[in-house]
């Protein structure tokens, strides 16, 4: 089924956060790399970044 962000493991979230701070706009290759590292799909990784950018904009 559909995995919501809050279901991601702590390690996964930390990894995504670290990457996000370095590069909020990962290219498709980076997304694949992150997907492999986290066990997510590149689509899930892309969505996480998109949501994260929206949250950051909303907080700004």
PDB file of C-alpha atoms in Angstrom:
ATOM      1  CA  UNK A   1       0.000   0.000   0.000  1.00  0.00           C
ATOM      2  CA  UNK A   2       0.805   3.650   0.118  1.00  0.00           C
ATOM      3  CA  UNK A   3       3.551   4.593   2.586  1.00  0.00           C
ATOM      4  CA  UNK A   4       3.157   7.896   4.367  1.00  0.00           C
ATOM      5  CA  UNK A   5       6.220   9.893   5.383  1.00  0.00           C
ATOM      6  CA  UNK A   6       5.702   9.299   9.111  1.00  0.00           C
ATOM      7  CA  UNK A   7       6.125   5.572   8.489  1.00  0.00           C
ATOM      8  CA  UNK A   8       9.680   6.071   7.254  1.00  0.00           C
ATOM      9  CA  UNK A   9      12.350   4.743   9.568  1.00  0.00           C
ATOM     10  CA  UNK A  10      14.295   7.236  11.647  1.00  0.00           C
ATOM     11  CA  UNK A  11      17.493   6.422   9.739  1.00  0.00           C
ATOM     12  CA  UNK A  12      15.736   7.020   6.430  1.00  0.00           C
ATOM     13  CA  UNK A  13      14.425  10.399   7.549  1.00  0.00           C
ATOM     14  CA  UNK A  14      17.842  11.439   8.825  1.00  0.00           C
ATOM     15  CA  UNK A  15      19.469  10.469   5.540  1.00  0.00           C
ATOM     16  CA  UNK A  16      16.876  12.365   3.509  1.00  0.00           C
ATOM     17  CA  UNK A  17      17.217  15.406   5.786  1.00  0.00           C
ATOM     18  CA  UNK A  18      21.008  15.431   5.425  1.00  0.00           C
ATOM     19  CA  UNK A  19      20.723  15.256   1.657  1.00  0.00           C
ATOM     20  CA  UNK A  20      18.048  17.923   1.645  1.00  0.00           C
ATOM     21  CA  UNK A  21      20.271  20.367   3.507  1.00  0.00           C
ATOM     22  CA  UNK A  22      23.033  19.784   0.975  1.00  0.00           C
ATOM     23  CA  UNK A  23      20.824  19.721  -2.113  1.00  0.00           C
ATOM     24  CA  UNK A  24      17.066  20.432  -1.998  1.00  0.00           C
ATOM     25  CA  UNK A  25      16.750  19.655  -5.724  1.00  0.00           C
ATOM     26  CA  UNK A  26      18.312  16.235  -6.372  1.00  0.00           C
ATOM     27  CA  UNK A  27      18.586  15.137 -10.006  1.00  0.00           C
ATOM     28  CA  UNK A  28      17.121  11.778 -11.126  1.00  0.00           C
ATOM     29  CA  UNK A  29      20.449  10.025 -10.579  1.00  0.00           C
ATOM     30  CA  UNK A  30      20.679  11.301  -7.023  1.00  0.00           C
ATOM     31  CA  UNK A  31      17.084  10.278  -6.380  1.00  0.00           C
ATOM     32  CA  UNK A  32      17.876   6.749  -7.539  1.00  0.00           C
ATOM     33  CA  UNK A  33      20.947   6.704  -5.305  1.00  0.00           C
ATOM     34  CA  UNK A  34      18.889   7.867  -2.329  1.00  0.00           C
ATOM     35  CA  UNK A  35      16.151   5.376  -3.161  1.00  0.00           C
ATOM     36  CA  UNK A  36      18.702   2.560  -3.073  1.00  0.00           C
ATOM     37  CA  UNK A  37      20.167   3.842   0.185  1.00  0.00           C
ATOM     38  CA  UNK A  38      16.781   4.141   1.895  1.00  0.00           C
ATOM     39  CA  UNK A  39      14.844   1.267   0.353  1.00  0.00           C
ATOM     40  CA  UNK A  40      12.256   3.694  -1.004  1.00  0.00           C
ATOM     41  CA  UNK A  41      11.298   4.193  -4.635  1.00  0.00           C
ATOM     42  CA  UNK A  42      12.719   7.190  -6.536  1.00  0.00           C
ATOM     43  CA  UNK A  43       9.131   8.478  -6.686  1.00  0.00           C
ATOM     44  CA  UNK A  44       8.824   8.369  -2.898  1.00  0.00           C
ATOM     45  CA  UNK A  45      12.152  10.156  -2.580  1.00  0.00           C
ATOM     46  CA  UNK A  46      10.999  12.814  -5.037  1.00  0.00           C
ATOM     47  CA  UNK A  47       7.741  13.273  -3.158  1.00  0.00           C
ATOM     48  CA  UNK A  48       9.557  13.587   0.155  1.00  0.00           C
ATOM     49  CA  UNK A  49      11.753  16.361  -1.261  1.00  0.00           C
ATOM     50  CA  UNK A  50       8.744  18.105  -2.784  1.00  0.00           C
ATOM     51  CA  UNK A  51       6.823  17.985   0.495  1.00  0.00           C
ATOM     52  CA  UNK A  52       9.869  19.089   2.425  1.00  0.00           C
ATOM     53  CA  UNK A  53      10.394  22.091   0.156  1.00  0.00           C
ATOM     54  CA  UNK A  54       6.743  23.057   0.562  1.00  0.00           C
ATOM     55  CA  UNK A  55       6.993  22.782   4.351  1.00  0.00           C
ATOM     56  CA  UNK A  56      10.147  24.889   4.371  1.00  0.00           C
ATOM     57  CA  UNK A  57       8.479  27.529   2.207  1.00  0.00           C
ATOM     58  CA  UNK A  58       5.411  27.551   4.446  1.00  0.00           C
ATOM     59  CA  UNK A  59       7.610  27.982   7.524  1.00  0.00           C
ATOM     60  CA  UNK A  60       9.667  30.794   5.966  1.00  0.00           C
TER      61      UNK A  60
END
